[in-house]
CSV table of C-alpha atoms and ligand atoms in Angstrom, one decimal:
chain,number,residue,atom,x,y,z
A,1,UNK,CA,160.9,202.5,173.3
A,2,UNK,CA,162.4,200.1,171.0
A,3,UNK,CA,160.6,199.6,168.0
A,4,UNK,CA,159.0,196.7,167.1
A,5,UNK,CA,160.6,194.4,163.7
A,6,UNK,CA,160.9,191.1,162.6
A,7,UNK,CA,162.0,191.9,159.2
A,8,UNK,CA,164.9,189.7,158.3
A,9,UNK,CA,167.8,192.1,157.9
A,10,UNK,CA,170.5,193.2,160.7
A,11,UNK,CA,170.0,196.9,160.1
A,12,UNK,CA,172.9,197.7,161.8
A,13,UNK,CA,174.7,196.4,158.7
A,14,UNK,CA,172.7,198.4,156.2
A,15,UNK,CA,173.6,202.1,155.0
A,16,UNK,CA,172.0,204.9,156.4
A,17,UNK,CA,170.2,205.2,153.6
A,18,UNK,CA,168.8,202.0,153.5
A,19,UNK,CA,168.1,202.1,157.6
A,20,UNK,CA,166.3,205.6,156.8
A,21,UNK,CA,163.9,203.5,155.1
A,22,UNK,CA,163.8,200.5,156.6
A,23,UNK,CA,163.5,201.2,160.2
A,24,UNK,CA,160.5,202.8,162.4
A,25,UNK,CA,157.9,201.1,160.4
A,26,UNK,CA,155.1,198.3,161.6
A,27,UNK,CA,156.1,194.6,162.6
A,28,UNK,CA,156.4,193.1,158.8
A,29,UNK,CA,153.4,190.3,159.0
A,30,UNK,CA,151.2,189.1,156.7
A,31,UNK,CA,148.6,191.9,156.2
A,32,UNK,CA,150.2,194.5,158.1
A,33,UNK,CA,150.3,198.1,157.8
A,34,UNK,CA,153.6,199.3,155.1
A,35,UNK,CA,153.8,202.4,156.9
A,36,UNK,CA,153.1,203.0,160.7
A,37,UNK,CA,149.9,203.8,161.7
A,38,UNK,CA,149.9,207.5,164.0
A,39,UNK,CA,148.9,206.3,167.6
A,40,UNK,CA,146.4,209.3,168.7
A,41,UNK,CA,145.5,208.8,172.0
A,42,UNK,CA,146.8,210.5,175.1
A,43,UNK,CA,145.9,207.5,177.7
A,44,UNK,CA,146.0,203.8,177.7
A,45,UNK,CA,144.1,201.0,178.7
A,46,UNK,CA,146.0,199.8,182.3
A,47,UNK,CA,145.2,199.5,185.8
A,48,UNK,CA,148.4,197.8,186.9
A,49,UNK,CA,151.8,200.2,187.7
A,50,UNK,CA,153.3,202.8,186.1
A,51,UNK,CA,156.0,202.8,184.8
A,52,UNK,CA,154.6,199.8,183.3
A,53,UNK,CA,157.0,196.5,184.2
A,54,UNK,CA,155.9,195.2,180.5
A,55,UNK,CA,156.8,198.7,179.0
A,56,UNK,CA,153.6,200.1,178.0
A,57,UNK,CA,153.6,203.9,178.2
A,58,UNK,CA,150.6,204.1,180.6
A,59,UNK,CA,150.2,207.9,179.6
A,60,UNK,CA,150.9,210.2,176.3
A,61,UNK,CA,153.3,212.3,177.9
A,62,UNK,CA,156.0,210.2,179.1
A,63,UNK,CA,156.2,208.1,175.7
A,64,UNK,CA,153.8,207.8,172.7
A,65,UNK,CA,154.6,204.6,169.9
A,66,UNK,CA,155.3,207.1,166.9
A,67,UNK,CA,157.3,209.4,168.5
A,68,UNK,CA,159.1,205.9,169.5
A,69,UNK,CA,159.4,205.1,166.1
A,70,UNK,CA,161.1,208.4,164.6
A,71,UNK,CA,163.3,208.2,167.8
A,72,UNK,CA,164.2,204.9,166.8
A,73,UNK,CA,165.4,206.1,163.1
A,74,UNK,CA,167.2,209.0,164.4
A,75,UNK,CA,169.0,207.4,167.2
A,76,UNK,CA,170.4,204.4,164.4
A,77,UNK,CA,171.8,207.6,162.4
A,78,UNK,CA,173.6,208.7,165.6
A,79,UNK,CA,175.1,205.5,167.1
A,80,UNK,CA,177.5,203.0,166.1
A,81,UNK,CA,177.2,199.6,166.9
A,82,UNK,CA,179.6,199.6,169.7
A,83,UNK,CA,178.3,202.6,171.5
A,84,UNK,CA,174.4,202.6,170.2
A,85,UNK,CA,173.1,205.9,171.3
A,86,UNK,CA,169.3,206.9,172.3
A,87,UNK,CA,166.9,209.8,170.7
A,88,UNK,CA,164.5,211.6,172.8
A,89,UNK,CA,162.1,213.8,170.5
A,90,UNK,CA,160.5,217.1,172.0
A,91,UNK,CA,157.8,219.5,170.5
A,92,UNK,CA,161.0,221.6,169.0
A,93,UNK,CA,164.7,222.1,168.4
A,94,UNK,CA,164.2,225.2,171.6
A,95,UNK,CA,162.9,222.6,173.5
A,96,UNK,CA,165.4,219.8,173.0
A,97,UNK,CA,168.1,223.0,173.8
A,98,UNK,CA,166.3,224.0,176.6
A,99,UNK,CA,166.4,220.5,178.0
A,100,UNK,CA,170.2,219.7,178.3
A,101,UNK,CA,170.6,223.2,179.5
A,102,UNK,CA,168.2,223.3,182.4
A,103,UNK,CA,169.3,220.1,183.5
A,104,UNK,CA,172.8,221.8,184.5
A,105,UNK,CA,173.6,222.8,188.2
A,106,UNK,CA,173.4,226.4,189.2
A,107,UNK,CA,176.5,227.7,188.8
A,108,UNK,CA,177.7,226.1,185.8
A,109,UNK,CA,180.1,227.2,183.6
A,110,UNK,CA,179.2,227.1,180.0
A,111,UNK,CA,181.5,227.7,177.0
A,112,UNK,CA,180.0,228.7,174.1
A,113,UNK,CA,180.4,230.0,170.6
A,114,UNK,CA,180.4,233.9,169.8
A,115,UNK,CA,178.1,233.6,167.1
A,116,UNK,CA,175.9,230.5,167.0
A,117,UNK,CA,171.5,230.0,166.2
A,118,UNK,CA,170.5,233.4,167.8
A,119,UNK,CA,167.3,231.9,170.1
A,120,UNK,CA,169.7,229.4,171.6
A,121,UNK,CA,172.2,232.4,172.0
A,122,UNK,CA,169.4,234.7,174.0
A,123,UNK,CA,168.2,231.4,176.1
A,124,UNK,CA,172.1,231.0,177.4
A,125,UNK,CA,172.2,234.9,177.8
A,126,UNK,CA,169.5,235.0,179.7
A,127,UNK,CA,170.9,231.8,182.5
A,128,UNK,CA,173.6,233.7,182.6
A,129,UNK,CA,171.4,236.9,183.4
A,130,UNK,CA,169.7,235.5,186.0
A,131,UNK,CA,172.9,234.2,187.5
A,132,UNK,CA,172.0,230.0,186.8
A,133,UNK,CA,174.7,229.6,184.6
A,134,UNK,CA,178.2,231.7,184.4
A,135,UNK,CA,179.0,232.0,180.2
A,136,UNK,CA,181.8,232.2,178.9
A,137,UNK,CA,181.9,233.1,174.7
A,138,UNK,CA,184.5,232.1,172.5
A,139,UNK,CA,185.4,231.5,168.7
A,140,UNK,CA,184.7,228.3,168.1
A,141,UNK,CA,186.7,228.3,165.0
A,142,UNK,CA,189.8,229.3,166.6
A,143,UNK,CA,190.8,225.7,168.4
A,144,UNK,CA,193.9,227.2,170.0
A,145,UNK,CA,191.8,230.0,171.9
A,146,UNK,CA,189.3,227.1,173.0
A,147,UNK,CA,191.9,224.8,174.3
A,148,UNK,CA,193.3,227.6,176.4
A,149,UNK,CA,190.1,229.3,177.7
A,150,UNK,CA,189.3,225.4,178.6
A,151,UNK,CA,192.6,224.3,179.9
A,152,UNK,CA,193.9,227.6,182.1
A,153,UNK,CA,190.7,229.2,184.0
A,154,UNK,CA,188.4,227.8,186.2
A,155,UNK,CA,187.0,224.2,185.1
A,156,UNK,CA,184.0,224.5,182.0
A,157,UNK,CA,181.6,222.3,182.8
A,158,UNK,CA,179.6,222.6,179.1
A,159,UNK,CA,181.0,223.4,176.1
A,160,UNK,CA,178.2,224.1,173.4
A,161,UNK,CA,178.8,223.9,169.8
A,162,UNK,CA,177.8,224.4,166.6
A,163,UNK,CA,179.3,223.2,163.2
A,164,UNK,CA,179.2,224.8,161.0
A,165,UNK,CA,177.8,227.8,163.0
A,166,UNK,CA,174.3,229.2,162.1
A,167,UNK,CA,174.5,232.0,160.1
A,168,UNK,CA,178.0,232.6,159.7
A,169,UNK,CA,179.2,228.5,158.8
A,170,UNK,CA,182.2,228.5,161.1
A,171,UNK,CA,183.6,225.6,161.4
A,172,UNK,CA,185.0,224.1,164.9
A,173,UNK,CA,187.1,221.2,165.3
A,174,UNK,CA,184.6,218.9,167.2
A,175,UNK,CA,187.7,216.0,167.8
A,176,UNK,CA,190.3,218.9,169.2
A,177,UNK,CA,187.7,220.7,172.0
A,178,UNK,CA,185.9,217.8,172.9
A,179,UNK,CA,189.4,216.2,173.7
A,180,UNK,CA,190.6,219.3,175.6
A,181,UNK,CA,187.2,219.6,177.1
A,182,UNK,CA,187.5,215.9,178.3
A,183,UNK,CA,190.4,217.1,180.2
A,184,UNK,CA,188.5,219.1,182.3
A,185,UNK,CA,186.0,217.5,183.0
A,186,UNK,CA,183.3,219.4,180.7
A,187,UNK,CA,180.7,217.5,178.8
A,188,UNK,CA,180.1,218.2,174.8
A,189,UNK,CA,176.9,219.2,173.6
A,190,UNK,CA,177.1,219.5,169.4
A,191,UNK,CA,174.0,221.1,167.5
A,192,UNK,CA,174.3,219.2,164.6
A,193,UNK,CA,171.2,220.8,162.5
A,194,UNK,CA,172.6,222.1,159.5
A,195,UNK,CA,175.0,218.6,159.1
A,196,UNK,CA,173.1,215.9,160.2
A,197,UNK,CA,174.4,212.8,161.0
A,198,UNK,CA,174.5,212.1,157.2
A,199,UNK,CA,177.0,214.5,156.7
A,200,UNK,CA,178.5,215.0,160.6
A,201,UNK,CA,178.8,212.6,163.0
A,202,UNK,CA,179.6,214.6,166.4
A,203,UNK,CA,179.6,211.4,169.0
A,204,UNK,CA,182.0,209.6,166.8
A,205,UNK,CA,183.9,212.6,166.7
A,206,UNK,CA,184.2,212.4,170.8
A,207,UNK,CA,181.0,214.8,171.8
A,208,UNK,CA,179.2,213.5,174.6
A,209,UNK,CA,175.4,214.9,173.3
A,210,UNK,CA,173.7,216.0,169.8
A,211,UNK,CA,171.0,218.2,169.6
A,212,UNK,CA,168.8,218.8,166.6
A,213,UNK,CA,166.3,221.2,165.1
A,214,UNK,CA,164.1,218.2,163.6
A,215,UNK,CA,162.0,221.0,161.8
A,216,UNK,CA,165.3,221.8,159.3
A,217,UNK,CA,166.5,219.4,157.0
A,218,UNK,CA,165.6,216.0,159.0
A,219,UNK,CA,161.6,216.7,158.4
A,220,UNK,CA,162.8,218.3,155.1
A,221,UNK,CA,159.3,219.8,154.2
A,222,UNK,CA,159.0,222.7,156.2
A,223,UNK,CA,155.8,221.4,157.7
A,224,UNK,CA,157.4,220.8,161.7
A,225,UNK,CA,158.4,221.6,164.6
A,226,UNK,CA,160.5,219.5,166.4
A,227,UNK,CA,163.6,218.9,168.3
A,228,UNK,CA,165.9,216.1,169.2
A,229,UNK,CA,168.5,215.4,171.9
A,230,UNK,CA,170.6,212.1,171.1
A,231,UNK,CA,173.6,210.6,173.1
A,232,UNK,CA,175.5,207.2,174.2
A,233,UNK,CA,175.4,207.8,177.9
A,234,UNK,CA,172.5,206.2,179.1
A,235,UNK,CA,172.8,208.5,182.3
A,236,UNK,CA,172.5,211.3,180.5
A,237,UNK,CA,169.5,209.4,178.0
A,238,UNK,CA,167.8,208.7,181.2
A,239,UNK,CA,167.8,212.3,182.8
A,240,UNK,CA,167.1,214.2,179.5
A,241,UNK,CA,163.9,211.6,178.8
A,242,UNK,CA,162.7,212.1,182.8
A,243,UNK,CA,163.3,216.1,181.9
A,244,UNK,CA,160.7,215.7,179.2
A,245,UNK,CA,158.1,213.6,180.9
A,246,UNK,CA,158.3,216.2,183.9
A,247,UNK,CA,158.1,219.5,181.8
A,248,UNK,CA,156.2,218.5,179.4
A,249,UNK,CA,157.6,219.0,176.1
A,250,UNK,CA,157.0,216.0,174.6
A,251,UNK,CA,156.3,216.0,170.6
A,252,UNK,CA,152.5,215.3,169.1
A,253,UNK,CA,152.0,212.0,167.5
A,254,UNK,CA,151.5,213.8,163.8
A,255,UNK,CA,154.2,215.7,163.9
A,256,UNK,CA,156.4,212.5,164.7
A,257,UNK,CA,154.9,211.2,161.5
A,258,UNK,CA,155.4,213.7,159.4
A,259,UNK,CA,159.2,213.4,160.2
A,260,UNK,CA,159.1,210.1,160.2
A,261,UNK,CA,158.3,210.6,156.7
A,262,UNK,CA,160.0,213.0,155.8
A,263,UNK,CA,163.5,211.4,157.0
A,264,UNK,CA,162.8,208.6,154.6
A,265,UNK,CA,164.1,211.0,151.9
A,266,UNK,CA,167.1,212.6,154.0
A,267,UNK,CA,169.7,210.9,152.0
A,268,UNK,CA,168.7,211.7,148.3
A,269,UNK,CA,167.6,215.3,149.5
A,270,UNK,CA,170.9,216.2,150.9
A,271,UNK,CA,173.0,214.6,148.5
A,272,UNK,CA,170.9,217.1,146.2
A,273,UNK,CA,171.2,220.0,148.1
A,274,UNK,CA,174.5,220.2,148.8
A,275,UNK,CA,175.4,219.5,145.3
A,276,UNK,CA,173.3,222.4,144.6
A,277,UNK,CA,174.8,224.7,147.3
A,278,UNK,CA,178.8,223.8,146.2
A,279,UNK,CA,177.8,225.0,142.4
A,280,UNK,CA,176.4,228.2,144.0
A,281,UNK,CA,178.8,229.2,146.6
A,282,UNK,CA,181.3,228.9,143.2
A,283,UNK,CA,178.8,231.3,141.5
A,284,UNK,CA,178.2,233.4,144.1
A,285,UNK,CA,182.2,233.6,145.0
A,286,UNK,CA,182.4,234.9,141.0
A,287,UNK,CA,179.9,237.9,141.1
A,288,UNK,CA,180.8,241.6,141.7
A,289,UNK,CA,178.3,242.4,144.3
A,290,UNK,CA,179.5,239.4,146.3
A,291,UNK,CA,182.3,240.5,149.2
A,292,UNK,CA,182.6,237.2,150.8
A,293,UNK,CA,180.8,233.4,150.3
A,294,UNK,CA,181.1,231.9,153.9
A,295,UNK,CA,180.2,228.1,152.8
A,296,UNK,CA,183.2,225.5,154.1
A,297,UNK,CA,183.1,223.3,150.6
A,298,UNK,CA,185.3,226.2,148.9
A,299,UNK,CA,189.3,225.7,149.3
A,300,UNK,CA,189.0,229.1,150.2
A,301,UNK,CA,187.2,229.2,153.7
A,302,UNK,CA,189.5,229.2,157.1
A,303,UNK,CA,187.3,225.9,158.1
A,304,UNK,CA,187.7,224.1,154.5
A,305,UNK,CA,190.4,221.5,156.2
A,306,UNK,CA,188.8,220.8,159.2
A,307,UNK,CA,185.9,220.6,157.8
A,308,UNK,CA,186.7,217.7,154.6
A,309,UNK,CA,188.4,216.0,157.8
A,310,UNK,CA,185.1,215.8,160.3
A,311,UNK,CA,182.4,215.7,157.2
A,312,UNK,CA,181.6,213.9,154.7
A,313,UNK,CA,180.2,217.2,151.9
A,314,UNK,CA,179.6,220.4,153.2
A,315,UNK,CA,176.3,220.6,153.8
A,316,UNK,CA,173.2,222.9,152.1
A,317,UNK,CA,173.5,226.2,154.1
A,318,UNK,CA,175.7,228.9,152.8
A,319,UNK,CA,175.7,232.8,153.6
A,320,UNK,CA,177.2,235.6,151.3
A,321,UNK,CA,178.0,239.6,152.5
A,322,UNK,CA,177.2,241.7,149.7
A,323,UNK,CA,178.6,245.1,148.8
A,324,UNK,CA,175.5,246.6,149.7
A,325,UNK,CA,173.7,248.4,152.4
A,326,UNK,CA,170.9,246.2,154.6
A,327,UNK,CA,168.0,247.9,152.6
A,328,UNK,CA,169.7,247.1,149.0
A,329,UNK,CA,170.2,243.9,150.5
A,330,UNK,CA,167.0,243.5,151.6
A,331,UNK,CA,165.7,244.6,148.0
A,332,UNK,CA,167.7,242.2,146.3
A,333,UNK,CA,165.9,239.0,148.7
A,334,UNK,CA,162.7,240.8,147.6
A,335,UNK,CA,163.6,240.3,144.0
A,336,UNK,CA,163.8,236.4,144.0
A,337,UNK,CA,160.7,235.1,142.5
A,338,UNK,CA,161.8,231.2,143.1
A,339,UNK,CA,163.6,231.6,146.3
A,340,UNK,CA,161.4,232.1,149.5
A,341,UNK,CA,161.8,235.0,151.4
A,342,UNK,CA,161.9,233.3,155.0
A,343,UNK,CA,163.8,232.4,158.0
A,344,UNK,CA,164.3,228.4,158.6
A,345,UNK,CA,166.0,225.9,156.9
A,346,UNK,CA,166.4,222.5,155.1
A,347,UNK,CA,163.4,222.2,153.5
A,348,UNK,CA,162.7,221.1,149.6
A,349,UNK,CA,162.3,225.0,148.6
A,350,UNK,CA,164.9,227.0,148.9
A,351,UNK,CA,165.0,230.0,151.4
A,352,UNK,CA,166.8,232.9,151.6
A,353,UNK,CA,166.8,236.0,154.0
A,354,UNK,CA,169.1,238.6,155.7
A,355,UNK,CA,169.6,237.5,158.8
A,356,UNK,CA,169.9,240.8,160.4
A,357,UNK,CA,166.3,241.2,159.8
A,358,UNK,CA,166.0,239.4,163.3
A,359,UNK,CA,166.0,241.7,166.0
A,360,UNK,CA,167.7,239.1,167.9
A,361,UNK,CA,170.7,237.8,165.5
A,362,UNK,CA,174.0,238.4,167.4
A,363,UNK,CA,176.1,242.0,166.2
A,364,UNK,CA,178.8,239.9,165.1
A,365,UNK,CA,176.5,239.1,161.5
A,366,UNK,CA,177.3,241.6,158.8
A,367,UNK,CA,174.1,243.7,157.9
A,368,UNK,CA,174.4,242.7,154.9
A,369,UNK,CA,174.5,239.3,154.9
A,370,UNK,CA,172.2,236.9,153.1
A,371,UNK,CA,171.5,233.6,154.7
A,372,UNK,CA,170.9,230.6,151.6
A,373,UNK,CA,168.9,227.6,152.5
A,374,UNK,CA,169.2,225.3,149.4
A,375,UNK,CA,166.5,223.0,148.2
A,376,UNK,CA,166.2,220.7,145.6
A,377,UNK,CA,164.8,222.6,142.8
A,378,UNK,CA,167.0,222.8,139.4
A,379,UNK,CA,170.5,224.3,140.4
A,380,UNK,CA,170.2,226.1,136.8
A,381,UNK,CA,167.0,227.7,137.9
A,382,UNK,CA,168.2,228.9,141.3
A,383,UNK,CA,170.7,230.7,139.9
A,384,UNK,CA,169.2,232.1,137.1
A,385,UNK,CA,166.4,233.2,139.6
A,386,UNK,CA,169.4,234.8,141.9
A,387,UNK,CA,171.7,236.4,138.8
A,388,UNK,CA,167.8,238.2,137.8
A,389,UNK,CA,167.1,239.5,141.7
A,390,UNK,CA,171.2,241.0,142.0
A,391,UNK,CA,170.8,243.2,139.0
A,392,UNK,CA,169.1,245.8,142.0
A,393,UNK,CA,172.7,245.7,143.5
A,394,UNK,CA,174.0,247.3,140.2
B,401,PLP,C1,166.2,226.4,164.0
B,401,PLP,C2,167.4,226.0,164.8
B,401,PLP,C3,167.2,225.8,166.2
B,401,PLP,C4,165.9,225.9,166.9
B,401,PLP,O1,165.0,224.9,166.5
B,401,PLP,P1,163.4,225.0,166.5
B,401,PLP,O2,162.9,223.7,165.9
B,401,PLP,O3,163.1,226.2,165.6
B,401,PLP,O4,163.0,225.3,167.9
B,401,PLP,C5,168.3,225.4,166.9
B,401,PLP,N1,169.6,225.3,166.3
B,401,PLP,C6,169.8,225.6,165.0
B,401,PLP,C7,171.1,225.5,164.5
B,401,PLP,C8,168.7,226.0,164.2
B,401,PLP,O5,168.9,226.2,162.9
């Protein structure tokens, strides 16, 4: 739904920064609301068709105006103005996820990373279980091995990335597969979660659809569940919005709003946060306990290159092996007294947790890994709080 606006400005020439705050609000008229009202109502006034010919959404599950409005601020992050692209919102990132992959045909063959966000890991494994989908798992970070596993078997008809990969921040070269996918045929699905289209831009890139876990950094206040699925082709918009009005996964008005607001301070918050996250993955990469930082802002990382070429910073999520056994390690996340034992990410406080604590997290993530969600308390204090908790790893 497009949004309504009669401010005076051509966002499309504006920042992102500046569109984060400028768009999805109220028609600017004397006396209007600043900031959008949340439309709570699950039925309309109508007795004509529906669809509505005049666009009115009839009913709350096909459309609703706020979840319209953060749709609108999402999908002017995504597009360009040559190939604008469309937002569809859902109740979660898992639903958004399970959208584009239930709309495949039986039989589908689905390239995928070996290690990438462990629930949309167990939803491929079990299509493939149940013989829907056949999968097909590969390191994403090694381009060569993708090119080939896309270009000499039997035709993919998904590939499904992540970059950089949730927990262990691969990075995969989203330009060189989505070209050899092309080839064959395959469509490009990027989960863009821990870049966002501040940092990452995967349709610019050449990927055909974005997905989003709208409950990490773009809501930003751990306060939200929600999921996005964003793309150019209007084919695809169509199908993926039709999926949502017919299995129902469509977000709640206040939780629309509360992302709405919280995007407004995406820009300053990352900038933050991945200033923050490059001063400790330097820290981390300097302390005795530490056997390897996996965050793609140091030179030293296999994905540094590729990375600096398709974003623009590195991001706020970093993960570090210790020298330490799973219980020391778990000790040592115990220890924090500013850092918030807990799983999810991109929010204003900063999380931290082995990963393998999930009885679900793929085998290929160390034991000992620790999993850094960086927020945008004082970088001094972060690691002053971090330098305290290691001591148990003495
Ligand atoms: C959290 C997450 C998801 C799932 O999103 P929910 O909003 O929790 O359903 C998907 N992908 C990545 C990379 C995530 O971090």
């Amino acid at each position: 739904m497009a949004p309504p606006n009669d401010s005076p400005t051509d966002h499309s020439q504006l920042a992102a920064a500046t569109r984060l705050v400028t768009l999805g609000r109220p028609l600017r008229a004397e006396g209007a609301p600043v900031g959008p009202p949340i439309q709570l109502t699950s039925t309309f006034v109508g007795a004509g068709p529906i669809p509505d010919p005049h666009g009115h959404p009839g009913y709350g599950r096909p459309d609703n105006e706020t979840v319209g409005l953060l749709e609108s601020v999402l999908a002017s992050l995504e597009g360009t103005a040559d190939r604008p692209a469309t937002a569809t919102v859902f109740s979660s990132g898992m639903a958004a996820i399970s959208a584009v992959l239930s709309d495949l045909p039986t039989g589908a063959r689905v390239l995928s990373a070996h290690s990438a966000y462990n629930t949309t890991l167990e939803l491929l494994t079990d299509l493939a279980a149940r013989g829907r989908i056949e999968l097909i798992r590969q390191d994403v970070s090694d381009t060569q091995a993708c090119r080939e596993a896309l270009l000499s078997r039997a035709p993919v008809d998904l590939v499904w990335l992540e970059s950089p990969t949730n927990p262990l921040l691969d990075i995969a070269d989203i330009a060189a597969i989505s070209s050899a996918a092309h080839q064959v045929g395959a469509t490009v699905v990027v989960d863009n979660t821990f870049a966002t289209a501040l940092i990452q831009q995967p349709l610019t890139l050449g990927a055909d659809v974005v997905v989003y876990s709208v409950t990490k950094f773009l809501s930003g206040h751990s306060d939200v569940l929600l999921g996005a699925v964003l793309t150019a082709d209007d084919a695809v918009a169509q199908d993926i919005s039709r999926h949502r009005r017919v299995h129902g996964a469509i977000a709640g008005p206040f939780e629309a709003w509360l992302a709405l607001r919280g995007l407004r301070t995406l820009d300053v918050r990352l900038h933050r946060q991945q200033e923050t996250a490059q001063r400790l993955a330097q820290w981390l990469d300097g302390h005795r306990a530490v056997r390897l930082v996996r965050y793609p802002g140091l030179p030293a990382h296999p994905g540094h290159e590729t990375a600096r070429r398709q974003m623009r910073g590195f991001g706020a999520m970093l993960a570090a092996d210790l020298d330490a056994d799973a219980r020391t390690a778990e000790q040592a996340v115990r220890a924090c007294r500013l850092w918030v034992p807990a799983t999810s990410l991109g929010g204003v406080e900063s999380l931290i947790e082995r990963r393998r604590r999930i009885a679900s997290e793929a085998e290929a993530v160390p034991e000992a890994l620790l999993r850094f969600s960086v927020g945008i308390e004082a970088a001094d204090d972060l690691i002053a709080d971090l330098d305290a908790a290691f001591s148990v790893l003495d």
